[in-house]
PDB file of C-alpha atoms and ligand atoms in Angstrom:
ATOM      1  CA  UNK A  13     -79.025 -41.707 -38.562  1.00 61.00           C
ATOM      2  CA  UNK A  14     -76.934 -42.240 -35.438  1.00 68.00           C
ATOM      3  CA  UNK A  15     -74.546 -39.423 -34.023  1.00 71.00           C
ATOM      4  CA  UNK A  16     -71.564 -39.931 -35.404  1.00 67.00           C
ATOM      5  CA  UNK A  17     -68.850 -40.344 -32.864  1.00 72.00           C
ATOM      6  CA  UNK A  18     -71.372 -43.579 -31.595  1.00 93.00           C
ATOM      7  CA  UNK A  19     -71.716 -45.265 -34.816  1.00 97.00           C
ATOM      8  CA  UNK A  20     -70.446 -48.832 -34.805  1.00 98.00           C
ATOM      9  CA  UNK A  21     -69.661 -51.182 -37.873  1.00 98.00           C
ATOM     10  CA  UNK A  22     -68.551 -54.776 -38.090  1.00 98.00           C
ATOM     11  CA  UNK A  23     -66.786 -57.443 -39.854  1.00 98.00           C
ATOM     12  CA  UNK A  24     -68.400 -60.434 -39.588  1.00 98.00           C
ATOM     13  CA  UNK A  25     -66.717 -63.426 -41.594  1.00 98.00           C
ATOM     14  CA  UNK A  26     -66.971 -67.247 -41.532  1.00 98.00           C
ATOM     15  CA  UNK A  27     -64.189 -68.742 -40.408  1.00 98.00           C
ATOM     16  CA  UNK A  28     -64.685 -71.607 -43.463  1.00 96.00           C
ATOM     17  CA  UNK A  29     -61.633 -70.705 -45.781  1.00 94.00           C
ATOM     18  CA  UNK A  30     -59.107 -68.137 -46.263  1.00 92.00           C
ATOM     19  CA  UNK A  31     -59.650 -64.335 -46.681  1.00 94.00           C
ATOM     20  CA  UNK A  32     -59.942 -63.668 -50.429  1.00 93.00           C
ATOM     21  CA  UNK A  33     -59.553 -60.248 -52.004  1.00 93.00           C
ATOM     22  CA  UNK A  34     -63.402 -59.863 -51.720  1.00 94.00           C
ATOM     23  CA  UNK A  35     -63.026 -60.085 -47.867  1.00 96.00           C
ATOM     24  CA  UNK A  36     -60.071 -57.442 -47.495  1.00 96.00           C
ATOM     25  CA  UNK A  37     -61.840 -55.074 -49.611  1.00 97.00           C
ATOM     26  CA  UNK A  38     -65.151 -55.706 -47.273  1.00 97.00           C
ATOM     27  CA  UNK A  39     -62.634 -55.081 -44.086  1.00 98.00           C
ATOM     28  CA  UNK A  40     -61.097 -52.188 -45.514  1.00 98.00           C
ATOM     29  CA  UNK A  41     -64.028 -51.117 -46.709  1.00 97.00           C
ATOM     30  CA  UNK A  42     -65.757 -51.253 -42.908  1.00 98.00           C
ATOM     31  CA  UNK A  43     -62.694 -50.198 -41.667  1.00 98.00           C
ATOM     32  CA  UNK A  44     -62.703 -46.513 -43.493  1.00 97.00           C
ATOM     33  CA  UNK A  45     -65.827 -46.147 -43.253  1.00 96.00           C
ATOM     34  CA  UNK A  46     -65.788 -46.589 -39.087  1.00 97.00           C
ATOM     35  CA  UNK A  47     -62.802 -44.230 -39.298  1.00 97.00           C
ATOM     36  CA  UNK A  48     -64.675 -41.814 -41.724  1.00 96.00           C
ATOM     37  CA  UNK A  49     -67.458 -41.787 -39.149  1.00 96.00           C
ATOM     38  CA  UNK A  50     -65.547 -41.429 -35.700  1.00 96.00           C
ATOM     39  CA  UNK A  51     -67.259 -44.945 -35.178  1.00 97.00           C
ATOM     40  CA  UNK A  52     -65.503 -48.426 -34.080  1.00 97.00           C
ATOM     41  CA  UNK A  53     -65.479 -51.560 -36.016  1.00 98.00           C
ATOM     42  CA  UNK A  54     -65.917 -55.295 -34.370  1.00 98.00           C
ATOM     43  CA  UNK A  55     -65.298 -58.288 -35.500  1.00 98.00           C
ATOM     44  CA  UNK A  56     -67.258 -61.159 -35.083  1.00 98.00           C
ATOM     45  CA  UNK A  57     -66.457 -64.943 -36.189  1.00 98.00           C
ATOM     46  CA  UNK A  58     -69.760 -66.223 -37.420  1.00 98.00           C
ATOM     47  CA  UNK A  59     -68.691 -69.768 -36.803  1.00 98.00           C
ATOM     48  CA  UNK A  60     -72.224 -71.523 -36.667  1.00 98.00           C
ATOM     49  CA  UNK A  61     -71.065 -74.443 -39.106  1.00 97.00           C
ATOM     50  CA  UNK A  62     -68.899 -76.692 -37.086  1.00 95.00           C
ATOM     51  CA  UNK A  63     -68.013 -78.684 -39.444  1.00 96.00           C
ATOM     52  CA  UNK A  64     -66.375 -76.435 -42.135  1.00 97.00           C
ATOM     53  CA  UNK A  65     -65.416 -73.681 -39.157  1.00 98.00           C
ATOM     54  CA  UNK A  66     -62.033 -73.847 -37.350  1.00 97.00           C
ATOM     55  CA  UNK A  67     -59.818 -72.424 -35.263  1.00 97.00           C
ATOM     56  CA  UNK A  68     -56.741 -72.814 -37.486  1.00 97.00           C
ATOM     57  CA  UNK A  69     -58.789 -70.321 -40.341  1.00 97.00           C
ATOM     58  CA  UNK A  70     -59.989 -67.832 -37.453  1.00 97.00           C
ATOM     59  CA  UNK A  71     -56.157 -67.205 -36.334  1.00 97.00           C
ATOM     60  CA  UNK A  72     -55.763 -67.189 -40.358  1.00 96.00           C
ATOM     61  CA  UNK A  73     -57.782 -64.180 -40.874  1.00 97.00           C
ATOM     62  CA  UNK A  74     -56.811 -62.574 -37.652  1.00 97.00           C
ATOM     63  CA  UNK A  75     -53.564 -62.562 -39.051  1.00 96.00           C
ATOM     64  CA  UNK A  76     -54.602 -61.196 -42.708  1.00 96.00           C
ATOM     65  CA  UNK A  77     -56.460 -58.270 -40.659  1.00 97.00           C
ATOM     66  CA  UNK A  78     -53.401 -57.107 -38.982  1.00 97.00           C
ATOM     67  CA  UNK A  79     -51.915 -57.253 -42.003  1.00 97.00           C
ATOM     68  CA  UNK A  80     -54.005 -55.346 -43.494  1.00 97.00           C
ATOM     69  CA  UNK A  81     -54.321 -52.966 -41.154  1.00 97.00           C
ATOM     70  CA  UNK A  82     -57.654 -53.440 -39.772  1.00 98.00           C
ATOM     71  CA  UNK A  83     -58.306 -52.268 -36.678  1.00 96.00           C
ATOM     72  CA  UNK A  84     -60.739 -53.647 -34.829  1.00 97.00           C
ATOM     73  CA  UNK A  85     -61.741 -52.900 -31.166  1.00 94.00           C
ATOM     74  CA  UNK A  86     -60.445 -56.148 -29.121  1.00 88.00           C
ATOM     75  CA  UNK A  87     -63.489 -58.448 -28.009  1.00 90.00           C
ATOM     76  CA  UNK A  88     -63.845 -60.723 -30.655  1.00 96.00           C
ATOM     77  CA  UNK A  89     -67.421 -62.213 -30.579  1.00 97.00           C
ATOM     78  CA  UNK A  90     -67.793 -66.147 -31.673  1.00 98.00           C
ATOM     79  CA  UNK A  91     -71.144 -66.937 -32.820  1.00 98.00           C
ATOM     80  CA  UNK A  92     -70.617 -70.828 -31.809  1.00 98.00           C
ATOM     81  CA  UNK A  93     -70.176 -69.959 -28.096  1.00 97.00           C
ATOM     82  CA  UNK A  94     -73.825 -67.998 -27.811  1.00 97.00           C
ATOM     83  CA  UNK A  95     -75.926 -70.871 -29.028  1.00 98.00           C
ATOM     84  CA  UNK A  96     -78.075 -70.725 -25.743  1.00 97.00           C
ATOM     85  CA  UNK A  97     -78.969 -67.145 -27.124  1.00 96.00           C
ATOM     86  CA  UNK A  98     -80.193 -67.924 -30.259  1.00 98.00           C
ATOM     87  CA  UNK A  99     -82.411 -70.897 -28.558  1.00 97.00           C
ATOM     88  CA  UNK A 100     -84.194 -68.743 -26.537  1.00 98.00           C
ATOM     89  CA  UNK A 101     -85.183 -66.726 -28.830  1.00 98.00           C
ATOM     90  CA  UNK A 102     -86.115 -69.315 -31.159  1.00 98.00           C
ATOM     91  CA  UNK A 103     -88.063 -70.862 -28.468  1.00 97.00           C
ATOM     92  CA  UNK A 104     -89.966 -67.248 -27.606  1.00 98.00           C
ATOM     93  CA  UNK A 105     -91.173 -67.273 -31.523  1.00 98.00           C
ATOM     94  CA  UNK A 106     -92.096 -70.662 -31.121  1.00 97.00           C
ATOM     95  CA  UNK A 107     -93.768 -69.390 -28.180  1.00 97.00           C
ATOM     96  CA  UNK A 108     -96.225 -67.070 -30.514  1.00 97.00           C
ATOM     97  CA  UNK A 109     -96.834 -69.540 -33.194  1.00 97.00           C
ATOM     98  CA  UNK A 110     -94.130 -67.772 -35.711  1.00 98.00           C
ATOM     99  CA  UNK A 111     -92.030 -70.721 -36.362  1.00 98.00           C
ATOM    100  CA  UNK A 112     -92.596 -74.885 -36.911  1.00 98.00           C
ATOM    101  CA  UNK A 113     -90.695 -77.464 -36.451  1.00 98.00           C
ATOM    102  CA  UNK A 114     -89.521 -78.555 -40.649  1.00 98.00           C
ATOM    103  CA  UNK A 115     -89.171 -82.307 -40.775  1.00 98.00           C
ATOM    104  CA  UNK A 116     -88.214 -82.556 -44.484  1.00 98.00           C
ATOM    105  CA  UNK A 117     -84.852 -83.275 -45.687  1.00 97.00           C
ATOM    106  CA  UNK A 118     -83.526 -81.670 -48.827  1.00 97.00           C
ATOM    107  CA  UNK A 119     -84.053 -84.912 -50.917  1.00 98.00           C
ATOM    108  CA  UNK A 120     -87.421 -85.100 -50.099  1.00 98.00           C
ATOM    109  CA  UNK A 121     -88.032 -81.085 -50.891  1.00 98.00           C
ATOM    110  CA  UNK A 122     -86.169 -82.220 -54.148  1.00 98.00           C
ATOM    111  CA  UNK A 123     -88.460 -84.782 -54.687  1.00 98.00           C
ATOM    112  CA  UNK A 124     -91.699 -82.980 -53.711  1.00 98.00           C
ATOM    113  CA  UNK A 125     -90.880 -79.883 -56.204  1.00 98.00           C
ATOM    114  CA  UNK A 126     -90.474 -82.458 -59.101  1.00 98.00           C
ATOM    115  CA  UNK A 127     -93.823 -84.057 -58.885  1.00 98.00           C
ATOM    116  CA  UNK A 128     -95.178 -80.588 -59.036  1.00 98.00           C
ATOM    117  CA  UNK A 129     -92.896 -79.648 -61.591  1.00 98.00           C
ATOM    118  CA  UNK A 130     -94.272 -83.257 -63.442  1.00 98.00           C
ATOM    119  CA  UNK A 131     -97.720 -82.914 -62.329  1.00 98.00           C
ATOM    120  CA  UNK A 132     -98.318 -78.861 -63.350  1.00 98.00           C
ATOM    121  CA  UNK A 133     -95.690 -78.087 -65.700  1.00 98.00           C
ATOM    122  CA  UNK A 134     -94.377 -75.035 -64.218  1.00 98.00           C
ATOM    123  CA  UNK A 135     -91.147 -74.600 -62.235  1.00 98.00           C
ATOM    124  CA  UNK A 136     -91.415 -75.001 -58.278  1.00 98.00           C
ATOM    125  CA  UNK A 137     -90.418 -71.237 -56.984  1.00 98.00           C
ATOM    126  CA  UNK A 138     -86.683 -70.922 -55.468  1.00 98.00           C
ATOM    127  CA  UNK A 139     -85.349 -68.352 -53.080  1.00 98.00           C
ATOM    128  CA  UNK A 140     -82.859 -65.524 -54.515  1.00 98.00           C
ATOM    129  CA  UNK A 141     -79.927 -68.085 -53.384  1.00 97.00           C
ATOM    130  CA  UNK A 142     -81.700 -69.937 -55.473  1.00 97.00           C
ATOM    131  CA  UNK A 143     -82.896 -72.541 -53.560  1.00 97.00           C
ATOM    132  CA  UNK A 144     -86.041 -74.892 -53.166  1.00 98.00           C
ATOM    133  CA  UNK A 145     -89.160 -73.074 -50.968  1.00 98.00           C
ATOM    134  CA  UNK A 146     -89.953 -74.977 -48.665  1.00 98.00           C
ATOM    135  CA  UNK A 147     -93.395 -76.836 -48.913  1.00 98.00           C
ATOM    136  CA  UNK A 148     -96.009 -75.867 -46.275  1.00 96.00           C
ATOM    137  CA  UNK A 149     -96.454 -79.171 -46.114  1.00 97.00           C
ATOM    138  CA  UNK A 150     -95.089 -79.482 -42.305  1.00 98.00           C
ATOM    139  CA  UNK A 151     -96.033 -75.898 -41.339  1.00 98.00           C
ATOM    140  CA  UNK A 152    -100.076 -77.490 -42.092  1.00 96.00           C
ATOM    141  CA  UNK A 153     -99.054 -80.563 -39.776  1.00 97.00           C
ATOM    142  CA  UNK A 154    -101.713 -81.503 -36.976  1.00 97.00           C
ATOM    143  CA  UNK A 155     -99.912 -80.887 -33.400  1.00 95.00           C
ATOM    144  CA  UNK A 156    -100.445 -84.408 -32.589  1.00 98.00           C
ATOM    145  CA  UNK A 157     -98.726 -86.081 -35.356  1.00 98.00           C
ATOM    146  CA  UNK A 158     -95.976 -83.073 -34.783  1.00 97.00           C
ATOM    147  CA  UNK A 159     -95.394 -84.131 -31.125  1.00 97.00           C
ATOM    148  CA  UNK A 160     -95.333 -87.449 -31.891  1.00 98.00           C
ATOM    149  CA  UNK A 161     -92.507 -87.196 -34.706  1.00 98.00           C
ATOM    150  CA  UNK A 162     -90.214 -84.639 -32.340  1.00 97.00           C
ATOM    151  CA  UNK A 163     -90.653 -87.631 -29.386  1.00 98.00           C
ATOM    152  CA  UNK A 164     -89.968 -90.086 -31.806  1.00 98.00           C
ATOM    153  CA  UNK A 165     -86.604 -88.413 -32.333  1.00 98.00           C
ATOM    154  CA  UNK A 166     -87.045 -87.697 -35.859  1.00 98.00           C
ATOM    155  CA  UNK A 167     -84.270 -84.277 -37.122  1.00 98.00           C
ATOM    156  CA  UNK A 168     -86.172 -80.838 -37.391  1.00 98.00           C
ATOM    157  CA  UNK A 169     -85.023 -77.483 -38.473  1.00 98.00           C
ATOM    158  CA  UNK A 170     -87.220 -74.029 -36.642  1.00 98.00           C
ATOM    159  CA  UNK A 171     -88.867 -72.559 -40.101  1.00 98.00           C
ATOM    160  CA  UNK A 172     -90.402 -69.261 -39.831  1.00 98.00           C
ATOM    161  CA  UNK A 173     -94.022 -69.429 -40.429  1.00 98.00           C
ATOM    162  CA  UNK A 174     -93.440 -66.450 -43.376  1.00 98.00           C
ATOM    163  CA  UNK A 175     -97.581 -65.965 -43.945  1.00 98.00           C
ATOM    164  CA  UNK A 176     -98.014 -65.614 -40.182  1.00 98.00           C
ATOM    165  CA  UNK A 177     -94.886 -63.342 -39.449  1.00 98.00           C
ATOM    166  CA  UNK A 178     -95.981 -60.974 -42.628  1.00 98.00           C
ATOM    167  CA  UNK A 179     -99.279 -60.388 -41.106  1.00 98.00           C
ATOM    168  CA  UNK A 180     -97.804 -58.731 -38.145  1.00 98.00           C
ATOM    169  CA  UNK A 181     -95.239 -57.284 -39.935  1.00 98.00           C
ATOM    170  CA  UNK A 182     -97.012 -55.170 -42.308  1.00 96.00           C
ATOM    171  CA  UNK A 183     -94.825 -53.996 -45.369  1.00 98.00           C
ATOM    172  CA  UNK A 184     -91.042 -53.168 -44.547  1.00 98.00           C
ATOM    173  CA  UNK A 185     -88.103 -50.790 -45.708  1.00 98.00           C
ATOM    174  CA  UNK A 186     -84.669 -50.616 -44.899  1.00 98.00           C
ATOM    175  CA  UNK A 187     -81.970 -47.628 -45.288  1.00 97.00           C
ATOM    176  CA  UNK A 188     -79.515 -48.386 -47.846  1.00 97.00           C
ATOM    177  CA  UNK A 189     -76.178 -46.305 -48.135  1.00 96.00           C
ATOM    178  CA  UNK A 190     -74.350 -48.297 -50.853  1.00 87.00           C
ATOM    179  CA  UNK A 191     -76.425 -47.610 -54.232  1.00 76.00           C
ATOM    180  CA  UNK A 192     -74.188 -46.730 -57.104  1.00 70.00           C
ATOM    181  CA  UNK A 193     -75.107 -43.222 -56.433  1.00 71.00           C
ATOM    182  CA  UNK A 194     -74.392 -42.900 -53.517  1.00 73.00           C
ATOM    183  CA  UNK A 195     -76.997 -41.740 -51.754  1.00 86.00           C
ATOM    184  CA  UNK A 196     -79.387 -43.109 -48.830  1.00 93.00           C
ATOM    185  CA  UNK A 197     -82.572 -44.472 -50.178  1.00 95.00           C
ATOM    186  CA  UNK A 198     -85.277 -46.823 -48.658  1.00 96.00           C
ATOM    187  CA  UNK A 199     -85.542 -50.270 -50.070  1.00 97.00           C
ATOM    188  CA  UNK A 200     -88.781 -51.964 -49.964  1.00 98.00           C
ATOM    189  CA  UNK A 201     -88.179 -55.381 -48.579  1.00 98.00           C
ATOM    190  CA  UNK A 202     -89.429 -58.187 -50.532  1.00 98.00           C
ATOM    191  CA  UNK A 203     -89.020 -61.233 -47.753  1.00 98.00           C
ATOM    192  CA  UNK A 204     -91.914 -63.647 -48.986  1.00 98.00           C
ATOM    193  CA  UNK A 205     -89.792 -64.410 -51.858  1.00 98.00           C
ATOM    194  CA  UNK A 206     -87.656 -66.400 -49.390  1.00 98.00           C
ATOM    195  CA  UNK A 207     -90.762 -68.501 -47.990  1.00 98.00           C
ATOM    196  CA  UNK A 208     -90.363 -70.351 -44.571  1.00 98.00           C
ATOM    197  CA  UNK A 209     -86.675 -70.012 -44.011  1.00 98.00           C
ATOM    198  CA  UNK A 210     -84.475 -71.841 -41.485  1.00 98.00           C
ATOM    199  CA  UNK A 211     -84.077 -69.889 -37.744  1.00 98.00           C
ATOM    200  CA  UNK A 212     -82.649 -73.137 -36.141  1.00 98.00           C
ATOM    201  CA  UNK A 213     -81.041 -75.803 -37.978  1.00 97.00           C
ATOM    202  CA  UNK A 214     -81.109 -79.271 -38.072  1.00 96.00           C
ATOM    203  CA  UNK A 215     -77.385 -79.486 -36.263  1.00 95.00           C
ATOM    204  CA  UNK A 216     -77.300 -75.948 -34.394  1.00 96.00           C
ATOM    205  CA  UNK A 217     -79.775 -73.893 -32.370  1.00 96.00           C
ATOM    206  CA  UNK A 218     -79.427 -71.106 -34.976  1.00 98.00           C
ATOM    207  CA  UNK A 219     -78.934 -70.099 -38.364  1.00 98.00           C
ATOM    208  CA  UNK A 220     -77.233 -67.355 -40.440  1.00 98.00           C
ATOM    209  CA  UNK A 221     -80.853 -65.018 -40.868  1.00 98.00           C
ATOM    210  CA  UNK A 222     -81.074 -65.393 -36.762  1.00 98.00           C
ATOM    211  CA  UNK A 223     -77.526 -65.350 -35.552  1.00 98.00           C
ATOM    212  CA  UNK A 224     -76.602 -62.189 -37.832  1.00 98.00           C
ATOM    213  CA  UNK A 225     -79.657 -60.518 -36.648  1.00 98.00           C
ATOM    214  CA  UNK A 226     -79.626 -61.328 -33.038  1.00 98.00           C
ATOM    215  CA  UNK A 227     -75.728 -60.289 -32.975  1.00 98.00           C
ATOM    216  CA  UNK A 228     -76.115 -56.879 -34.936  1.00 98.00           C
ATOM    217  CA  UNK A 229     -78.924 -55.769 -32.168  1.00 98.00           C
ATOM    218  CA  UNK A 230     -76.324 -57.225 -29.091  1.00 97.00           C
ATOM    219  CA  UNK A 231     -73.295 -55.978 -30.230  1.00 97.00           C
ATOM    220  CA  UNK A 232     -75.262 -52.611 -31.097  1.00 97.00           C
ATOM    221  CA  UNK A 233     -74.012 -52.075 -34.567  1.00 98.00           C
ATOM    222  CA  UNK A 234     -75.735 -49.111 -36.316  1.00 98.00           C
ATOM    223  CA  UNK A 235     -74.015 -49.380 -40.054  1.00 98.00           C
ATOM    224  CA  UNK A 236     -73.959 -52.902 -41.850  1.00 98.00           C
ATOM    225  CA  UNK A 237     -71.399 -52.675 -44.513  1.00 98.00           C
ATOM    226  CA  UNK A 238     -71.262 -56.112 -46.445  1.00 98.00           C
ATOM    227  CA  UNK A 239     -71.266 -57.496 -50.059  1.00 96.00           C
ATOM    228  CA  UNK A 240     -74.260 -57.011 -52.528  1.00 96.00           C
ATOM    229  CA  UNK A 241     -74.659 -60.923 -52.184  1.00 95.00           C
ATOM    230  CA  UNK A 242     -76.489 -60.288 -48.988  1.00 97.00           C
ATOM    231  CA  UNK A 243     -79.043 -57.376 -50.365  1.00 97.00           C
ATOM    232  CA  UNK A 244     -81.831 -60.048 -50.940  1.00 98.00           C
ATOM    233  CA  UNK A 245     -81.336 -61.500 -47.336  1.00 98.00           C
ATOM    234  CA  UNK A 246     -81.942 -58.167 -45.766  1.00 98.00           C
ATOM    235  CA  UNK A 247     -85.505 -58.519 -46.477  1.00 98.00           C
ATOM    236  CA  UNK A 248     -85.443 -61.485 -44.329  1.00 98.00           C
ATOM    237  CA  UNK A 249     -83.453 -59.516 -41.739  1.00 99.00           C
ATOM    238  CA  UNK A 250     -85.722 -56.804 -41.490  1.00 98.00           C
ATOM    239  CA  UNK A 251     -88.482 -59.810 -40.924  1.00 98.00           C
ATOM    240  CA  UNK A 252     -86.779 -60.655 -37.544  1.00 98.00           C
ATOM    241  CA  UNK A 253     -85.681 -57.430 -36.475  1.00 98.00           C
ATOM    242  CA  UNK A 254     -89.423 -56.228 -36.697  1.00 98.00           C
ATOM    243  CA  UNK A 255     -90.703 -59.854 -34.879  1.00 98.00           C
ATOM    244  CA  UNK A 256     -88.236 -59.839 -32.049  1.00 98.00           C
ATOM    245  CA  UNK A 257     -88.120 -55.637 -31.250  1.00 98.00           C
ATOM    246  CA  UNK A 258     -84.685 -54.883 -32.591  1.00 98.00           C
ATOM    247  CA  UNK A 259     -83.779 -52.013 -34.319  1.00 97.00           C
ATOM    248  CA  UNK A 260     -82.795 -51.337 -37.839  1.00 98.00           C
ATOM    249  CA  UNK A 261     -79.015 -50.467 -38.722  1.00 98.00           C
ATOM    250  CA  UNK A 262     -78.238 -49.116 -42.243  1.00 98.00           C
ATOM    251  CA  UNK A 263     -77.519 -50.884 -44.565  1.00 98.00           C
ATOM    252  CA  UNK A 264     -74.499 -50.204 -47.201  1.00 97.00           C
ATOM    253  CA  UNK A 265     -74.112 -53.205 -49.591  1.00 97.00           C
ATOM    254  CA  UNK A 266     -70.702 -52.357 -51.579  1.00 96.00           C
ATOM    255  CA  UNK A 267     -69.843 -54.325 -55.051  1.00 94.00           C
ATOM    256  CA  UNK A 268     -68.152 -57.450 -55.146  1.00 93.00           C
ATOM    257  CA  UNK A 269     -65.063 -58.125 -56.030  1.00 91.00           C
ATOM    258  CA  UNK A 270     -65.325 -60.263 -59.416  1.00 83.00           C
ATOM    259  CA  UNK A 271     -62.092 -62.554 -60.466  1.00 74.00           C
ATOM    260  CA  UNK A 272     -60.462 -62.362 -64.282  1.00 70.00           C
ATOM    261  CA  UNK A 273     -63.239 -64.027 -65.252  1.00 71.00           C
ATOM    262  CA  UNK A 274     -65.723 -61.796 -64.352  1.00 72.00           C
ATOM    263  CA  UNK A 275     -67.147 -64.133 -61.511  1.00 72.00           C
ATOM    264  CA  UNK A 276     -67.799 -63.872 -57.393  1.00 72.00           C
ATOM    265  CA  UNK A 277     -64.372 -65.112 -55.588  1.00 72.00           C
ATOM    266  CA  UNK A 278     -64.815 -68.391 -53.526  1.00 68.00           C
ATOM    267  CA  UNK A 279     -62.742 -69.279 -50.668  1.00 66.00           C
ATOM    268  CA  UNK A 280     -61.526 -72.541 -52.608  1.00 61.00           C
ATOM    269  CA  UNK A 281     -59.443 -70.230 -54.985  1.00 54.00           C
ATOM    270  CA  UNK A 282     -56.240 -70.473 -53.442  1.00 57.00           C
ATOM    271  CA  UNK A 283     -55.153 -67.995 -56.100  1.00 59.00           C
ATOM    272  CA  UNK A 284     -56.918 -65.037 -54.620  1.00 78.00           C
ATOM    273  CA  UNK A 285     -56.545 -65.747 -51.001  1.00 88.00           C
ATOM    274  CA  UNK A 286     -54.500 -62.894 -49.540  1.00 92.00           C
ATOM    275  CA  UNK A 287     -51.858 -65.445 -47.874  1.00 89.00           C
ATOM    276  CA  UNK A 288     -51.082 -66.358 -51.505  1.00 89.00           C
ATOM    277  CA  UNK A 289     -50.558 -62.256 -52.275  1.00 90.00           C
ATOM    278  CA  UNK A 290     -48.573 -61.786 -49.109  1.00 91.00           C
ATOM    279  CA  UNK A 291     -46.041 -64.583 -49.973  1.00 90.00           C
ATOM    280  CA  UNK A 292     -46.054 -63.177 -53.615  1.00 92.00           C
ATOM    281  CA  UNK A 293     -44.580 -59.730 -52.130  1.00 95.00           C
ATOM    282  CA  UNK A 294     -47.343 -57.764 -52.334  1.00 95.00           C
ATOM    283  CA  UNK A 295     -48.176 -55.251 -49.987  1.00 97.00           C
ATOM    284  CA  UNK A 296     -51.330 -54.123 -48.113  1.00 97.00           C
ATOM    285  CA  UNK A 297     -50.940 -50.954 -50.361  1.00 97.00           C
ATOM    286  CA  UNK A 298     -51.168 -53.393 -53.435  1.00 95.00           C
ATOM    287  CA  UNK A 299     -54.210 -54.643 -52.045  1.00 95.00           C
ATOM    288  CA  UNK A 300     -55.626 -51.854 -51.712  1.00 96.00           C
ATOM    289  CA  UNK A 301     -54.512 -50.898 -55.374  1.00 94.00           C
ATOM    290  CA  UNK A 302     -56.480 -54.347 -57.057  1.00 91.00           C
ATOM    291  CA  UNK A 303     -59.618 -54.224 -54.973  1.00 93.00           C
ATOM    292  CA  UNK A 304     -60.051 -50.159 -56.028  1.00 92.00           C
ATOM    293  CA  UNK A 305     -59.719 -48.303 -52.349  1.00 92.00           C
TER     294      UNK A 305
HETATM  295  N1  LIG B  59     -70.599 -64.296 -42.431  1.00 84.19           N
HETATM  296  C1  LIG B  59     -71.029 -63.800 -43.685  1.00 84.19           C
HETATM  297  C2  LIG B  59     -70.012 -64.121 -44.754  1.00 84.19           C
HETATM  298  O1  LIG B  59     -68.856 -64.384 -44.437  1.00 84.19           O
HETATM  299  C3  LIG B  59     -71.240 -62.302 -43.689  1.00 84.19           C
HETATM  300  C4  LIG B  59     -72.456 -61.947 -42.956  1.00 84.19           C
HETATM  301  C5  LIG B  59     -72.820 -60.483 -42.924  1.00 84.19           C
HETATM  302  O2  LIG B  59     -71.954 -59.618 -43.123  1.00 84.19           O
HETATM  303  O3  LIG B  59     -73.983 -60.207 -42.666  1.00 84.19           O
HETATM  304  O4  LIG B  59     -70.364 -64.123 -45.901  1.00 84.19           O
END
């Protein structure tokens, strides 16, 4: 593990909603932690969606953070202003073979999985998000019919070639800090149960797998501290880091914080967001109180 003194965490929210109670305990959570360690936290603003990111919800959670009481060292970095980043890189794996150019539109993945489902009578496989795989229909295109489709103007997304990028890759762990016990244990990645994810989307140069990883490695953070929701895209993570030469941070996946009804908090329940509890009187104490810190 890294000295402490140099270790460096980070809060890394999309600026699509308000801060529920789920984000402050991830913040505070990050926040101790860094403190704990002699570390700093960052904050970054992983703003790739344009359409559901804004401005007005970034200066939102800013807000919340102070709050709070977050501290957070003072360059903020906005994923939406690096897109030339991501590209290259995208365009070096391209380079080696490792991703393809996915013509397909959700419909017709859709479509495709339910005349297998018709034809075999077993279920088309999903990711742990439980979405669709992707067919390797397009990743089995000939380059001529490719070419001709891209300068024809037709929409791709970058999909990692998964098959290929597992053959260099070998099998892969990652350190985990946040098991229920408490200790640091290697997790054996399991990243072909994602299939040929999206590096570049249709609409942006990137995607969450490529911006998060890229960003962790450039902003040199050494301790990932993030919700359990993310433990299955790890494996995908540690996919990249291995393909592009980055290193590994550890990993600490803390619990979620469930709602009264014993489900994940969305940013559409007003009733959670932590504007509602500040204009309800509570205090960042409270907070702290009903997310268990
Ligand atoms: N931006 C992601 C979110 O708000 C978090 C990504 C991460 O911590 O890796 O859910």
């Amino acid at each position: 593990m890294t000295e402490p003194g140099n270790r460096v965490f980070r809060f890394a929210p999309s600026p699509n909603g308000a801060l529920h109670l789920g984000h402050a305990y991830s913040a505070l959570l990050n926040h101790d932690l860094s403190r704990e360690a002699g570390g700093r936290l960052l904050l970054r603003m992983e703003d790739i969606d344009r359409a559901r990111c804004s401005r007005a919800f970034e200066t939102a959670i800013v807000q919340d953070l102070e709050w709070l009481g977050v501290e957070y060292a003072r360059s903020v970095r906005r994923q939406s202003e690096h897109f030339e980043d991501y590209l290259e890189v995208i365009e070096a794996l391209a380079g080696e073979g490792l991703v393809y150019p996915g013509f397909m539109t959700r419909g017709e993945v859709r479509a495709y999985a339910a005349r297998h489902e018709e034809a075999t009578g077993t279920p088309w496989p999903r990711d742990p998000d439980g979405a669709l795989l992707y067919p390797a229909l397009d990743r089995n295109l000939p380059e001529g019919e490719r070419a001709a489709r891209i300068a024809g103007g037709e929409p791709f997304a970058w999909r990692l070639d998964m098959e290929r990028a597992l053959g260099r890759t070998g099998d892969l762990v990652w350190t985990e800090a946040g098991g229920d016990e408490g200790g640091v244990v290697d997790v054996a990645a399991e990243p072909a149960l994602w299939g040929d994810v999206v590096l570049g989307r249709k609409d942006v140069p990137t995607s969450y797998h490529l911006a998060v990883v890229v960003d962790d490695a450039l902003q040199g953070i050494t301790d990932v501290v993030r919700g359990r929701d993310l433990l299955p895209a790890t494996s995908v993570h540690r996919v990249l880091q291995f393909l592009l030469g980055l290193p590994a941070p550890v990993y600490h996946h803390h619990r979620l914080v469930l709602g009264g009804d014993g489900r994940k908090l969305s940013k559409s329940a007003g009733d959670t967001s932590l504007a509602t509890a500040r204009a309800a009187g509570m205090s960042p104490r409270d907070i702290r109180r009903m997310v268990g810190l």
